[in-house]
Coordinates of C-alpha atoms in Angstrom, one line a residue:
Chain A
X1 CA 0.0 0.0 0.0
X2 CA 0.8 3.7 -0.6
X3 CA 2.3 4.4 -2.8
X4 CA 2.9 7.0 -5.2
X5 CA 3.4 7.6 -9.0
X6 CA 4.6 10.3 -10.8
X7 CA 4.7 11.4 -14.3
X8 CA 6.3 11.7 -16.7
X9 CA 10.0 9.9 -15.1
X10 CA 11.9 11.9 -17.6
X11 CA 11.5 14.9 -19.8
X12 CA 13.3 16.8 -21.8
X13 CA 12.5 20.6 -23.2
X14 CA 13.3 23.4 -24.7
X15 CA 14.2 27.0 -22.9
X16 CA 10.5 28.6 -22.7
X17 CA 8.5 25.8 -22.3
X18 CA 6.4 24.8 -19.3
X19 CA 6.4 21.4 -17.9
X20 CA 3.8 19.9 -16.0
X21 CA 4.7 17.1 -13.9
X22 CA 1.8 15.0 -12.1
X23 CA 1.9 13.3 -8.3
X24 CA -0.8 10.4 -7.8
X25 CA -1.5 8.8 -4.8
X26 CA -2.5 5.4 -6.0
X27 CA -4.6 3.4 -3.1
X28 CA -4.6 5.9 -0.3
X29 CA -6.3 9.5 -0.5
X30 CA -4.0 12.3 0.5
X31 CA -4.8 15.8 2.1
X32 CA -1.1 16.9 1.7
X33 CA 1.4 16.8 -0.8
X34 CA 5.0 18.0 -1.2
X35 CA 7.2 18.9 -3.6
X36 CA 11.2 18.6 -3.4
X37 CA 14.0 19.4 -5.8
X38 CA 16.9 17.2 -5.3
X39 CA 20.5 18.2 -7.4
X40 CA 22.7 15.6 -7.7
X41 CA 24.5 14.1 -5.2
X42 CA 22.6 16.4 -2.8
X43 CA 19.7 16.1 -0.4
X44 CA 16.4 16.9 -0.8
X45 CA 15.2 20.6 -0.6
X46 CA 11.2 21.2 0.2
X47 CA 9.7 23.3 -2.7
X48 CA 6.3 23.8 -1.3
X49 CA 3.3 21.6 0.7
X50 CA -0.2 21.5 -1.2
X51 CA -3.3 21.0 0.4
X52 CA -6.3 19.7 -1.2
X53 CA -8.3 22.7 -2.4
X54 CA -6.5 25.4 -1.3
X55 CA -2.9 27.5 -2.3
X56 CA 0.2 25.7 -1.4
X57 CA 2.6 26.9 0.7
X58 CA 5.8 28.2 -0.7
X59 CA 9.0 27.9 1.1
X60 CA 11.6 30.8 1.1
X61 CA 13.3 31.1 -1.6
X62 CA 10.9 29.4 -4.0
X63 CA 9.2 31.1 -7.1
X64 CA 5.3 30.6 -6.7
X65 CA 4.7 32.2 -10.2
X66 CA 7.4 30.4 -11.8
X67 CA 6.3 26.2 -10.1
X68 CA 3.1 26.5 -10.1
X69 CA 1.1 23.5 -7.5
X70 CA -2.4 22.6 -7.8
X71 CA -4.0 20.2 -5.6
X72 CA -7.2 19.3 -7.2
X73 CA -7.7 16.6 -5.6
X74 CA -6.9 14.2 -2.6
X75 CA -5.2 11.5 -5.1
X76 CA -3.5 14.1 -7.9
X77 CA -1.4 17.4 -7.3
X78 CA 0.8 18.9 -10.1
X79 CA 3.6 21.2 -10.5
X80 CA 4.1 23.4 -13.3
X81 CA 7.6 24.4 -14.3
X82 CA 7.2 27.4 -16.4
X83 CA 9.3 29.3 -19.0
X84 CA 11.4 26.8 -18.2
X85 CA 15.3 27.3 -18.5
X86 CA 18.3 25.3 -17.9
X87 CA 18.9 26.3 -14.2
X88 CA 15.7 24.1 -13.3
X89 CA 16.8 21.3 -15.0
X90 CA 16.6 19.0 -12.0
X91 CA 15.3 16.1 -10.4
X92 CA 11.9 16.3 -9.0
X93 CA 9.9 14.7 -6.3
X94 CA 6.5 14.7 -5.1
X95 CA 5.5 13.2 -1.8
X96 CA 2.2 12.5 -0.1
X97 CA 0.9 11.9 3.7
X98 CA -2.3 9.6 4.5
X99 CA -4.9 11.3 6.0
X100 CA -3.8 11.8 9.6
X101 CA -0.7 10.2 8.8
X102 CA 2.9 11.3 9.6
X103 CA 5.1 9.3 7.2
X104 CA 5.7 10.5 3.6
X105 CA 5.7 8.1 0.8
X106 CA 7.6 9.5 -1.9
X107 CA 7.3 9.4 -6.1
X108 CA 9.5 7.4 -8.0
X109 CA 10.6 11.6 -9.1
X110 CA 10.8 13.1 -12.5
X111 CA 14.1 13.9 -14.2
X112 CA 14.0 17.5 -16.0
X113 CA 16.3 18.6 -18.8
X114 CA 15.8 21.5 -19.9
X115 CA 18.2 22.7 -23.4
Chain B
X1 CA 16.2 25.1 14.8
X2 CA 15.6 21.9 13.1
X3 CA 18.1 19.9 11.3
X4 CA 19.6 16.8 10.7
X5 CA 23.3 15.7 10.6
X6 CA 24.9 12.7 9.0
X7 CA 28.2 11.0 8.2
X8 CA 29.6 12.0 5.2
X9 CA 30.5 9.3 2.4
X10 CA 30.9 7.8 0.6
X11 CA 30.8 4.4 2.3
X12 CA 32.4 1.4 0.9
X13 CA 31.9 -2.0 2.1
X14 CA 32.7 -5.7 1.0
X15 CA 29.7 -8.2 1.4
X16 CA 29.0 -9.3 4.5
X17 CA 30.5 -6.5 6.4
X18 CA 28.6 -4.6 9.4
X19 CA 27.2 -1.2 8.7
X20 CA 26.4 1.9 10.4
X21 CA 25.7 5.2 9.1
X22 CA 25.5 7.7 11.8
X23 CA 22.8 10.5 12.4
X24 CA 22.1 13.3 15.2
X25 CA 19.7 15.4 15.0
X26 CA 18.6 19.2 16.4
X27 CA 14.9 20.0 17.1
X28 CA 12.7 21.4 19.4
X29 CA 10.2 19.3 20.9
X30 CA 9.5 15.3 19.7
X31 CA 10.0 15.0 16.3
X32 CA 9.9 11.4 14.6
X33 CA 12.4 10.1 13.0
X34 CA 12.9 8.7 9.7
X35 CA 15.7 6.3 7.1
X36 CA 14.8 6.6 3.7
X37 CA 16.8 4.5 0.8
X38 CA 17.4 6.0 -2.6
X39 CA 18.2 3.5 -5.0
X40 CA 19.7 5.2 -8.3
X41 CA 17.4 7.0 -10.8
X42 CA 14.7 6.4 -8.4
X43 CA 12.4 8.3 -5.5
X44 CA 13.2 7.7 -2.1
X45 CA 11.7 4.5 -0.2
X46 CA 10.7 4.1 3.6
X47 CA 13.1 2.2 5.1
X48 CA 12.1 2.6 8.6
X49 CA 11.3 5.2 11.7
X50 CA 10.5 5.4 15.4
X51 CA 8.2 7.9 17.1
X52 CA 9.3 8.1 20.3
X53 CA 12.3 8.0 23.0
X54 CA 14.0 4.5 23.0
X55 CA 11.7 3.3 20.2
X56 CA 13.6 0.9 17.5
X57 CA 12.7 0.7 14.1
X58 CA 13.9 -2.2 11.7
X59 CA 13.4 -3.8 7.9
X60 CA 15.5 -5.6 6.0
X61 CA 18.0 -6.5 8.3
X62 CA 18.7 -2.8 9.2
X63 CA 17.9 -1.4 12.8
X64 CA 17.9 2.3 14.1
X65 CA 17.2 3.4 18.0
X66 CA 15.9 6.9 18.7
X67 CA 18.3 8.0 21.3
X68 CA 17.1 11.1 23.2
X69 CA 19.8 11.4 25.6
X70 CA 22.5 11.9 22.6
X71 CA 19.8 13.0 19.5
X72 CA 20.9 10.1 17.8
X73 CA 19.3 7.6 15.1
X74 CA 22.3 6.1 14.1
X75 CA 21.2 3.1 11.1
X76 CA 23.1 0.1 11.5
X77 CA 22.9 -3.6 9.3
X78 CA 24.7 -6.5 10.7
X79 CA 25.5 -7.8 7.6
X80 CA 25.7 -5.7 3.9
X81 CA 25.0 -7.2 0.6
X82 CA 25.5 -6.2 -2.8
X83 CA 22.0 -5.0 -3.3
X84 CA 22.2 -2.8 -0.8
X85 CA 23.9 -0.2 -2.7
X86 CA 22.0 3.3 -2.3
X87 CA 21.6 6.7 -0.5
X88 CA 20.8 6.4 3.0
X89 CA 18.8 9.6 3.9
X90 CA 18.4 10.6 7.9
X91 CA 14.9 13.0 8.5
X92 CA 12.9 14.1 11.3
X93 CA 9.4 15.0 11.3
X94 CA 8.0 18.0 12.4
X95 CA 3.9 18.8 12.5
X96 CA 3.2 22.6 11.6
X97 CA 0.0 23.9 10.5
X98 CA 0.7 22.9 6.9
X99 CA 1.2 19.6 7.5
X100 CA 4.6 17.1 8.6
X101 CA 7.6 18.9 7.4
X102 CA 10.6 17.0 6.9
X103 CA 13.6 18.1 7.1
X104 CA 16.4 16.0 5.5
X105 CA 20.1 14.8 6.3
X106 CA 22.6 15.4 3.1
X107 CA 22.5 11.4 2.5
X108 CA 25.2 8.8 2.9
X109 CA 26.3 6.9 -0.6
X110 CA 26.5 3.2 0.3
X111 CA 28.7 0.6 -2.0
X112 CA 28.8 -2.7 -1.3
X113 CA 31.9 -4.8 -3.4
X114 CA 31.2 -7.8 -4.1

């Protein structure tokens, strides 16, 4: 049990472009989401929390117009890469918490290149 | 504030050999504590955690105590194979109003030889 899918695991684009990159929670209904950016060989930074049906929550630092979360619902939240330029090119993953729940089970991630 | 510390690698191991991958942690309160395994190219998998003082998680043949007294979670495997190979990332959980935030060591590279 939950788990957590993402898609697509790898894209590549060109410099302008907007990405959108979905986070499914497959057999378990989730009221938070999170979205990290890992670099390589680096740990994990927090990007923002999304809560179903409302505005995520930014962390400092992060550009809210340029990832753009939605949290439609309590099994799909998606981030939104856009004008998308080389510096984002990045590994990204999305995480989800059970109802209640404290542990985060984490997406497979999505690998970003943009050219 | 919150954070979490752990030994740098990388870690290189033969088969067989005993493991531990060492982790302290800062943070007000009683956070929970996690291990989480990256494998390459993919997320990051629950590997174990403990919720409270003296509590001991395990899977797989690896074990971590939440030590208190010396902020400590240190992961340890008696015996390391091949397949082991990964990133071993230390967290701690904190509730805030948003929801669990997590707030992640740097991640040990593991090898095991053969």
């Amino acid at each position: 049990g939950a788990v957590v899918s993402q898609h697509p695991s790898r894209v590549i684009c060109k410099s302008g472009t907007s990405v959108k990159i979905e986070c499914r929670s497959l057999d378990f209904q989730a009221t938070t989401m999170f979205w990290y950016r890992q670099f390589p060989k680096q740990s994990l930074m927090l990007m923002a929390t999304s809560n179903e049906g409302s505005k995520a929550t930014y962390e400092q630092g992060v550009e809210k117009d340029k990832f753009l979360i939605n949290h439609a619902s309590l099994t799909l939240s998606t981030l939104t890469v856009t004008s998308a330029h080389p510096e984002d090119s990045s590994f990204y993953i999305c995480s989800a918490s059970v109802v209640g729940g404290e542990t985060q089970y984490f997406g497979p991630g999505t690998r970003l290149l943009v050219l | 504030g919150n954070s979490v510390t752990q030994m740098e690698g990388p870690v290189t191991l033969s088969e067989e050999a005993f493991l531990t991958i060492n982790c302290t942690y800062t943070a007000t309160g009683y956070p929970s504590l996690f291990w989480y395994v990256q494998y390459p190219g993919e997320g990051l998998q629950l590997l174990l955690k403990a919720t409270k003082a003296d509590d001991k998680g395990s899977n797989k043949g690896f074990e971590a105590t939440y030590r208190k007294e010396t902020t400590s979670f240190h992961l340890e495997k008696g015996s390391v194979q091949v397949s082991d190979s990964a990133v071993y990332f230390c967290a701690l959980s904190k509730r805030r109003n948003t929801g669990n935030q997590f707030y992640f060591g740097t991640g040990t590279s593991l090898t095991v030889i053969p």
